CSV table of C-alpha atoms in Angstrom, one decimal:
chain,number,residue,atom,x,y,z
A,26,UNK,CA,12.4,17.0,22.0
A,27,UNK,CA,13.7,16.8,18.2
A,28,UNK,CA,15.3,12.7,19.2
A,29,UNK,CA,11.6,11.8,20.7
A,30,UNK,CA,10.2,13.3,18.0
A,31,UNK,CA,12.3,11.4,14.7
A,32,UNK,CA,11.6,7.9,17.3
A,33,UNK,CA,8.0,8.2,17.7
A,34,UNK,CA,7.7,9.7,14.3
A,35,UNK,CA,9.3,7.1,12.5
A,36,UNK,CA,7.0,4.2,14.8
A,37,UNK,CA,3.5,5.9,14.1
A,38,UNK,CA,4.9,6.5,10.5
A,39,UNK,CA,5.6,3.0,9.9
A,40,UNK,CA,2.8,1.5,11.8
A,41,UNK,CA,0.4,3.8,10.0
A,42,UNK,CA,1.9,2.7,6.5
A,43,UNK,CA,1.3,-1.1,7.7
A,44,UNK,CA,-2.1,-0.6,9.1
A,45,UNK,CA,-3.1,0.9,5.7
A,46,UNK,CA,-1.9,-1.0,3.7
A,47,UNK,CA,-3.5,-4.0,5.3
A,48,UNK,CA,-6.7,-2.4,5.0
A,49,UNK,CA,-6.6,-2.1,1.6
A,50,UNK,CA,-5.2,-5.5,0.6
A,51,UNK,CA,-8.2,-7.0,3.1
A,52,UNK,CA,-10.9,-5.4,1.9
A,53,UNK,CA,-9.3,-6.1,-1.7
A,54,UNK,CA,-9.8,-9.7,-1.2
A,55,UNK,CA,-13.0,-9.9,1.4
A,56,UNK,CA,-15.1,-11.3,-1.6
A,57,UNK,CA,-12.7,-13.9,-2.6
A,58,UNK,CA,-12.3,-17.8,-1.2
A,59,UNK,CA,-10.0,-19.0,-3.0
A,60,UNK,CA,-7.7,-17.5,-5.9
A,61,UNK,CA,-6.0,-19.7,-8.8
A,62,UNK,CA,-2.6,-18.1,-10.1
A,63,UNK,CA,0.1,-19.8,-12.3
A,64,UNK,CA,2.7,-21.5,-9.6
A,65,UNK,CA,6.0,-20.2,-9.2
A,66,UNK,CA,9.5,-21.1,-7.8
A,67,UNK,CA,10.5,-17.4,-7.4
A,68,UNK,CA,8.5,-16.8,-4.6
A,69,UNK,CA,5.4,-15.5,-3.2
A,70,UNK,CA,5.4,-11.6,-4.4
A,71,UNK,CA,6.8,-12.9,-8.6
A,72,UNK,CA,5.2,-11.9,-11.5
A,73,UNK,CA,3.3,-14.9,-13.1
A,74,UNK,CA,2.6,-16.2,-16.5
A,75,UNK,CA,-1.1,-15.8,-17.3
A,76,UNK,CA,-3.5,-18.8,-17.1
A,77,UNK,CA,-5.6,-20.2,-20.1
A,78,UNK,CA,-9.3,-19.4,-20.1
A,79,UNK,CA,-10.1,-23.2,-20.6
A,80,UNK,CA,-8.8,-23.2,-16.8
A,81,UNK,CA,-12.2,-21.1,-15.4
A,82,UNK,CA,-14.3,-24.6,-16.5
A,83,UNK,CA,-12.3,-26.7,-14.0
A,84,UNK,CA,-12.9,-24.7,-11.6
A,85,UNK,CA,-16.4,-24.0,-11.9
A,86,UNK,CA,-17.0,-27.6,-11.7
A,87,UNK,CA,-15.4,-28.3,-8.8
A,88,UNK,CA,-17.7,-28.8,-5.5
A,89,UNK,CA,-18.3,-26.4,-3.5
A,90,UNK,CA,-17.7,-23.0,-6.1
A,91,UNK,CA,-20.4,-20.6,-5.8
A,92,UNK,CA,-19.3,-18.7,-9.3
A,93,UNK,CA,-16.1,-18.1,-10.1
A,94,UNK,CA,-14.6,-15.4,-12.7
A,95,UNK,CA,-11.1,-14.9,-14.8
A,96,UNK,CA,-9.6,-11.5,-14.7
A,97,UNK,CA,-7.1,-9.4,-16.0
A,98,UNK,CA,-4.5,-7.7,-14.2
A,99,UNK,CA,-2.0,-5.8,-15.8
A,100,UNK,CA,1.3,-3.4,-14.9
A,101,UNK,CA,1.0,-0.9,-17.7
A,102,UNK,CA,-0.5,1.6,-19.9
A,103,UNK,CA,-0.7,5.2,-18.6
A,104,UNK,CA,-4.3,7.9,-18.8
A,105,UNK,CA,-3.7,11.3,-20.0
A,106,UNK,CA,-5.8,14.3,-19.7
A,107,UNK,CA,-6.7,16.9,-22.0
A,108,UNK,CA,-3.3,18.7,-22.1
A,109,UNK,CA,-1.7,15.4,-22.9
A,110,UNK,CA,-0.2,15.4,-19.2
A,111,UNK,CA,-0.6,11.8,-17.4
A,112,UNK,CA,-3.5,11.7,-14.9
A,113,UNK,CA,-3.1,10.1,-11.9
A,114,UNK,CA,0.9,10.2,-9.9
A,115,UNK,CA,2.7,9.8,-12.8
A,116,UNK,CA,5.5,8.3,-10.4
A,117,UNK,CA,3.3,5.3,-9.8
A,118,UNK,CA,2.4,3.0,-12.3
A,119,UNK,CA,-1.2,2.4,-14.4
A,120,UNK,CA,-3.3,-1.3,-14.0
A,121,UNK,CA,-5.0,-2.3,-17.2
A,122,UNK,CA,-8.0,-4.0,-15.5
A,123,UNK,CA,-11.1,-6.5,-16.3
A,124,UNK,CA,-13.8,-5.2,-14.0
A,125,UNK,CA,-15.5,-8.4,-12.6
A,126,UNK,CA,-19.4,-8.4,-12.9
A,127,UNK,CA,-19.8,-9.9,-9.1
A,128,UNK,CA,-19.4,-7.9,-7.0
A,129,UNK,CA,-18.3,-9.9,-4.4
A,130,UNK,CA,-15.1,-10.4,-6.3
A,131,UNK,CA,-14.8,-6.7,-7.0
A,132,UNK,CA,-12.0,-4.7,-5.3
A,133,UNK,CA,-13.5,-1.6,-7.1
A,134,UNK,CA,-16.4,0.1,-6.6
A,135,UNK,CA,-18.2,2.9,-9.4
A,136,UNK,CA,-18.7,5.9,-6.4
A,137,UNK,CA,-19.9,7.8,-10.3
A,138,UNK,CA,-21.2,6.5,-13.7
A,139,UNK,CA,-21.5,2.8,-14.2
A,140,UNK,CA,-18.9,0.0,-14.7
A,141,UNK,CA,-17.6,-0.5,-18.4
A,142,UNK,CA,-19.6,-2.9,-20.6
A,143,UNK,CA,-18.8,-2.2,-24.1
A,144,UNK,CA,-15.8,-2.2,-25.8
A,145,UNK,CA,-15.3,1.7,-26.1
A,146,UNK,CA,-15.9,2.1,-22.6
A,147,UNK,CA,-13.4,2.1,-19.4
A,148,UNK,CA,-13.9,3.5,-15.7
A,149,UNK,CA,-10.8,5.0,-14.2
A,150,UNK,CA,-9.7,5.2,-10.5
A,151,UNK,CA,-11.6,8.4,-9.0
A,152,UNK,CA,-8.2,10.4,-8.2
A,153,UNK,CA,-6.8,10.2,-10.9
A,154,UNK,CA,-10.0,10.9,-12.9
A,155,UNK,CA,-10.5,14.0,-10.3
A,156,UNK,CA,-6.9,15.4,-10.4
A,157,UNK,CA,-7.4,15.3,-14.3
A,158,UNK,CA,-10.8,16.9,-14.6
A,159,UNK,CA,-12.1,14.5,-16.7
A,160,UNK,CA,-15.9,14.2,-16.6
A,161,UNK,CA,-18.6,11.0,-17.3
A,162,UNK,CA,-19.1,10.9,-21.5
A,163,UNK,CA,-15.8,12.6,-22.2
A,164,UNK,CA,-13.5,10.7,-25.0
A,165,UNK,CA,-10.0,9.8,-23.2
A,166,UNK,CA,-6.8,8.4,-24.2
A,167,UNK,CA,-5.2,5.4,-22.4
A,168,UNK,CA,-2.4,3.9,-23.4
A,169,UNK,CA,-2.0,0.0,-23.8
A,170,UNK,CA,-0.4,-3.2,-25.1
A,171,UNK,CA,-2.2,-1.7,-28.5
A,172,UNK,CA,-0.8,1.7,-28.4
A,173,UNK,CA,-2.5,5.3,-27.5
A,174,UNK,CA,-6.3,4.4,-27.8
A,175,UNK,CA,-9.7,6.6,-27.0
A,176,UNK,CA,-12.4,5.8,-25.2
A,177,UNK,CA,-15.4,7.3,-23.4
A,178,UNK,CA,-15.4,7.1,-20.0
A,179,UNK,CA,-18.6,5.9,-18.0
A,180,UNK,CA,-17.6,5.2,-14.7
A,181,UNK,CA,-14.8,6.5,-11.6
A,182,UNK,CA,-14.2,4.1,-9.0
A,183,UNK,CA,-12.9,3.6,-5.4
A,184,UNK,CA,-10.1,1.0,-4.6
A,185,UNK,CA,-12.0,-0.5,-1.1
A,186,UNK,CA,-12.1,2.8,0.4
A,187,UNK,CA,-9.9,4.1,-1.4
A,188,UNK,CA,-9.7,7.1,-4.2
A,189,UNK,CA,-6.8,4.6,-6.0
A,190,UNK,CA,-4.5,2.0,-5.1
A,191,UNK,CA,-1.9,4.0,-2.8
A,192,UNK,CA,-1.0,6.3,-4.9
A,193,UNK,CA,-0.9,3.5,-8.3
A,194,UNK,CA,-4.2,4.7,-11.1
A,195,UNK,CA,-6.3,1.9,-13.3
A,196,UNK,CA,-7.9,2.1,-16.3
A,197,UNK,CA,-10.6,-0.7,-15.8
A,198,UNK,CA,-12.7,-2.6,-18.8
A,199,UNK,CA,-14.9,-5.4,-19.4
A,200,UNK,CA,-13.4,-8.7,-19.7
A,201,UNK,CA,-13.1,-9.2,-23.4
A,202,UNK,CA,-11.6,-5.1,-23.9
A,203,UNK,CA,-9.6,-5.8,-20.9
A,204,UNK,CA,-8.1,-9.2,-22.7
A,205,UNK,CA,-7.4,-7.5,-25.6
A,206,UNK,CA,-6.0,-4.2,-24.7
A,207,UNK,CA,-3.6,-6.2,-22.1
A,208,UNK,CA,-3.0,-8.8,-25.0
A,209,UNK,CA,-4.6,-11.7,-23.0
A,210,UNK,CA,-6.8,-13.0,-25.8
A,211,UNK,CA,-8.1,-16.2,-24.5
A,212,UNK,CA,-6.1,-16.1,-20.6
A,213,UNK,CA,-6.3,-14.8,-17.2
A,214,UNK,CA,-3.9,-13.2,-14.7
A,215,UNK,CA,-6.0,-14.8,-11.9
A,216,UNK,CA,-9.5,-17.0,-11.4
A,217,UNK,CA,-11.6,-15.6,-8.4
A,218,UNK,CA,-13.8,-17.9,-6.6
A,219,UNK,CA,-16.4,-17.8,-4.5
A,220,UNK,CA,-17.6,-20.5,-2.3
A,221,UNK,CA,-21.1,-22.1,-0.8
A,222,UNK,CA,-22.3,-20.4,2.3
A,223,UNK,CA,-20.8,-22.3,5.5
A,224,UNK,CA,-17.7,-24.1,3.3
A,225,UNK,CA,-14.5,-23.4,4.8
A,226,UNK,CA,-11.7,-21.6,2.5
A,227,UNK,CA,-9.0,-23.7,3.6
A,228,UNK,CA,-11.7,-26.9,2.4
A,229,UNK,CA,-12.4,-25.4,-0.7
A,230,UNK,CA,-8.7,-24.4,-1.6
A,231,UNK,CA,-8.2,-28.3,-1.2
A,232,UNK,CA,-11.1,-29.2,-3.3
A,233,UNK,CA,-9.8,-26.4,-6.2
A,234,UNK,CA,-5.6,-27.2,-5.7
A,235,UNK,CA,-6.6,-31.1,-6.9
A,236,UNK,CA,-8.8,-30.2,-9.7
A,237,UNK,CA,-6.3,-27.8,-11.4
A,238,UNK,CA,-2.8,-30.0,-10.5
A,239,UNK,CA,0.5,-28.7,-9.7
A,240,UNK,CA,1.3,-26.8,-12.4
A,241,UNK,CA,-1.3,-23.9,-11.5
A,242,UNK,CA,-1.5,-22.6,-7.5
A,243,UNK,CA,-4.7,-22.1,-5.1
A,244,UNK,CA,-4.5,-19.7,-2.2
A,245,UNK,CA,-7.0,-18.4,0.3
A,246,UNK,CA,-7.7,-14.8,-0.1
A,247,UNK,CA,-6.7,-14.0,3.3
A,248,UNK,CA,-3.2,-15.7,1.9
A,249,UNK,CA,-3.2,-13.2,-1.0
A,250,UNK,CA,-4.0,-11.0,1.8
A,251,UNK,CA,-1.0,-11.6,3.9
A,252,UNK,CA,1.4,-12.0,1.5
A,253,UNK,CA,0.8,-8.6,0.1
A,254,UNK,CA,1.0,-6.9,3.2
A,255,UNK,CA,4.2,-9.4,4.1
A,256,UNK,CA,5.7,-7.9,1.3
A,257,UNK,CA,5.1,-3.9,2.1
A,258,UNK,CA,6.3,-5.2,5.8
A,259,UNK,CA,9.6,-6.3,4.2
A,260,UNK,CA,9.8,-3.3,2.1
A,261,UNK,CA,9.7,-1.2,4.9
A,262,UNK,CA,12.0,-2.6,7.0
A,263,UNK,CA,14.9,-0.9,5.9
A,264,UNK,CA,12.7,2.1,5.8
A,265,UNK,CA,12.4,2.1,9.6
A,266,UNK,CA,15.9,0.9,10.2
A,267,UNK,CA,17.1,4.2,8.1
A,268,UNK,CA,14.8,6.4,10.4
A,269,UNK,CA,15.7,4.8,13.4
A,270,UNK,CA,19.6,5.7,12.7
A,271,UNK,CA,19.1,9.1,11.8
A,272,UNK,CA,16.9,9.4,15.2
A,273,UNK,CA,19.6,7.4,17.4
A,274,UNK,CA,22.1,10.1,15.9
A,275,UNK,CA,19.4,13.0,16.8
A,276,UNK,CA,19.1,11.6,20.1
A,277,UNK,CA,22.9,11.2,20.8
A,278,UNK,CA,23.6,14.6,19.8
A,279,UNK,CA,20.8,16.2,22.2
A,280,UNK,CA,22.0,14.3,24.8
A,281,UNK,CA,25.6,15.6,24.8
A,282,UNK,CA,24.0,19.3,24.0
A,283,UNK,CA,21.8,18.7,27.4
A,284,UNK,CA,24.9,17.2,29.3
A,285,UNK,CA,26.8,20.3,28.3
A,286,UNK,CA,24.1,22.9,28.6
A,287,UNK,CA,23.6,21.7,32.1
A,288,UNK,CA,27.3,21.3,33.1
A,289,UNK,CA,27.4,25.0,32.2
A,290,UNK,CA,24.0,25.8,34.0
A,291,UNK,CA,25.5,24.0,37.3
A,292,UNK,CA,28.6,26.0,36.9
A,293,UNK,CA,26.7,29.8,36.9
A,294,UNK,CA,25.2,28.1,40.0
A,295,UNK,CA,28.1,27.6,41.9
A,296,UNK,CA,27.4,30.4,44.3
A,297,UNK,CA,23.7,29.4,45.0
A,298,UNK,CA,24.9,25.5,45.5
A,299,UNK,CA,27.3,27.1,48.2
A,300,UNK,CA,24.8,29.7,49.4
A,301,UNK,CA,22.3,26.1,49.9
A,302,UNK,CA,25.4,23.9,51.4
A,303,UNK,CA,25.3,27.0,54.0
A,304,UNK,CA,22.4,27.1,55.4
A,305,UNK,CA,22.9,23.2,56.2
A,306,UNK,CA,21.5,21.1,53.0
A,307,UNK,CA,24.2,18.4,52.3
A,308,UNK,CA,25.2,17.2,48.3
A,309,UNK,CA,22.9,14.8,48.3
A,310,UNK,CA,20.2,17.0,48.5
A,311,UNK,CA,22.3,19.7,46.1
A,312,UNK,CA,22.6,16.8,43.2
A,313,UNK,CA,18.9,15.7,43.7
A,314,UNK,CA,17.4,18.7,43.3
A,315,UNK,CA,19.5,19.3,39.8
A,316,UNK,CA,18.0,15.6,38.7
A,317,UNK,CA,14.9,16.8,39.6
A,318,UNK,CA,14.8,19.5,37.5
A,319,UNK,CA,16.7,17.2,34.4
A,320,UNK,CA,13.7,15.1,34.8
A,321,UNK,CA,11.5,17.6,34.7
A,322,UNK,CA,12.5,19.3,31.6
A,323,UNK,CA,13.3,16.0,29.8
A,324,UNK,CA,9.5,14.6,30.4
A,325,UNK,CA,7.9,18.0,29.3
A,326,UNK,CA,10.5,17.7,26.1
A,327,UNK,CA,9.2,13.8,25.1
A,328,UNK,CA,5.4,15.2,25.6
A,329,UNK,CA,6.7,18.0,23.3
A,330,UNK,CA,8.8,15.3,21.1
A,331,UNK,CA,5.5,12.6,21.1
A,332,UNK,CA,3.3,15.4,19.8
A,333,UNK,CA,5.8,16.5,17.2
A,334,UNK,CA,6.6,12.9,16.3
A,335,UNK,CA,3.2,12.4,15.5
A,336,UNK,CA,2.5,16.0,13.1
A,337,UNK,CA,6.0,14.5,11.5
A,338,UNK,CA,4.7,11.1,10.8
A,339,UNK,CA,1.5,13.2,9.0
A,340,UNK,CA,3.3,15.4,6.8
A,341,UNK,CA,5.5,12.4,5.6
A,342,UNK,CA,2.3,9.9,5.2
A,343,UNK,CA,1.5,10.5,2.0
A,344,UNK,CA,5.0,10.3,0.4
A,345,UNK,CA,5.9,7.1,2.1
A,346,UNK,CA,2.5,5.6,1.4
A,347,UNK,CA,3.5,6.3,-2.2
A,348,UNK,CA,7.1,4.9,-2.0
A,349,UNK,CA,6.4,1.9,-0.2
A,350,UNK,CA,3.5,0.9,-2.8
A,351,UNK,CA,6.1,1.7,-5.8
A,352,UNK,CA,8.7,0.0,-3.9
A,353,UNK,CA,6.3,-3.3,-3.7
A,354,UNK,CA,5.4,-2.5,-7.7
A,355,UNK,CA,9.1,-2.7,-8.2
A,356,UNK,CA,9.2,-5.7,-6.5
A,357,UNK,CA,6.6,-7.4,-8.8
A,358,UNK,CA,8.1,-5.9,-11.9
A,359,UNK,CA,12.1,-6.8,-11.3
A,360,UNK,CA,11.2,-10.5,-11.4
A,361,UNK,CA,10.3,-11.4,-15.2
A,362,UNK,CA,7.3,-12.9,-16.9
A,363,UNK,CA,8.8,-16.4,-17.4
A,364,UNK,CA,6.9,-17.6,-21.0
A,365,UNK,CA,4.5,-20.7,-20.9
């Protein structure tokens, strides 16, 4: 029962962590066509060099862009409460955010308040914002690019459907607080775009990748999409390979347990087996009747296992979900901000 339950614990775990995460990164980029990022050699999942704000005016005028915005995007800064404790899991790092003003190239949503519009004004991620008490008017401390800095707080938003980003908190702005406080004065991290009704991504991604030339990168957002949750995918692979061990072990050791516990149950038997062979039933029917039973117990032990493997892959959910979103943080932050 425990080896069934560490296999199909550590399937529905990991499946559960994919199919979350996949959620999230879709619904992140629904809004979004087409995304322009700084190209890089490193790979897909790299941390980039920002992009200059002159950028945005290429690609508004190319054909095709319904409105397109610049954003900031930042790993950083941390959001204390009252007792100078950091809100939010302070094992998970702290976005330093532009909020967009379409919608449709939002990933946040206010669920209280209103978005930030003034430069003494941020929204925070709602669990952080709930786990810290904090309330709509009251004077927080963030901490940026700038040092500790106070500022009333107007809004608490929802990542998608989310109450933050897996387990990671954001202190979100408007574009020009956002630019300073993550010392982008005059750049983006990214250029959203939104296409006409009808155009194809893939047509506009064409129409976008020529305007801005190789030095800067176009991608779909259902690429962004993908390659975010290729990355968690890869994360997690050694993730499930160390579970599936530890359950090959669990299983191997209940299996010589059983094989002894019913070598000894056979053995107490002995004068029943001979009492059975007596009354005329042959070995065959002796050795089949012990399978029968081995089967038996061993299917009502997996239904045991499978209903224990899934309560095991609850209770471990949300510290997995946690790890594996650090673990792809990590991932972003180990490769360096090359300069431009």
């Amino acid at each position: 029962m425990l080896g069934v339950a560490f296999v199909a614990g550590t399937f529905v775990l990991t499946d559960t962590i994919k199919r979350v995460f996949t959620q999230v990164f879709d619904q992140a980029y629904q809004g979004t066509a087409v995304s322009v990022r700084s190209s890089s050699e490193l790979g897909a999942m790299t941390s980039r060099p920002p992009l200059p704000a002159s950028l945005l005016t290429k690609v508004r005028a190319v054909s095709g862009v319904r409105f397109a915005e610049g954003a900031v995007f930042v790993i950083g800064g941390r959001i204390f409460d009252a007792n100078g404790k950091v809100a939010g899991n302070q094992f998970a790092p702290t976005f330093l955010a532009s909020w967009p003003t379409k919608s449709e190239l939002n990933s946040f949503r206010i669920v209280k308040g209103v978005a930030p519009t003034h430069a003494d004004e941020v929204a925070v991620d709602l669990q952080a914002a709930t786990q810290a008490k904090f309330k709509l008017v009251d004077q927080i401390r963030v901490q940026t690019t700038k040092g500790m800095q106070t500022f009333r707080l107007v809004g608490m938003a929802k990542y998608g459907s989310a109450g933050n980003m897996a387990g990671a908190s954001a202190a979100l702005f408007d574009l020009a607080t956002a630019q300073q406080q993550a010392n982008r004065i005059g750049q983006f991290d990214d250029i959203a775009i939104a296409g006409d009704k009808g155009l194809a991504d893939s047509v506009l991604q064409d129409r976008v990748q020529a305007a801005i030339g190789a030095k800067y990168e176009a991608v779909t957002g259902t690429e962004l999409s993908s390659e975010n949750s290729d990355s968690i995918n890869s994360g997690l692979s050694f993730f499930t390979t160390f579970l599936l061990v530890f359950a090959a072990v669990s299983l191997f050791v209940g299996a010589v347990i059983v094989y002894n516990t019913f070598a000894i149950v056979v053995a107490q038997r002995t004068r029943e087996m001979a009492l059975l062979r007596a009354l005329g039933t042959d070995s065959e029917q002796v050795i089949g009747s012990i399978i029968v039973e081995s089967v038996v117990i061993g299917v009502i032990a997996s239904a045991f296992g499978l209903l224990g493997g899934v309560g095991l892959a609850f209770g471990l959910s949300v510290c997995s979900l946690h790890s594996a979103f650090q673990f792809h943080l990590a991932r972003l932050q180990s490769c360096p901000e090359p300069s431009l």
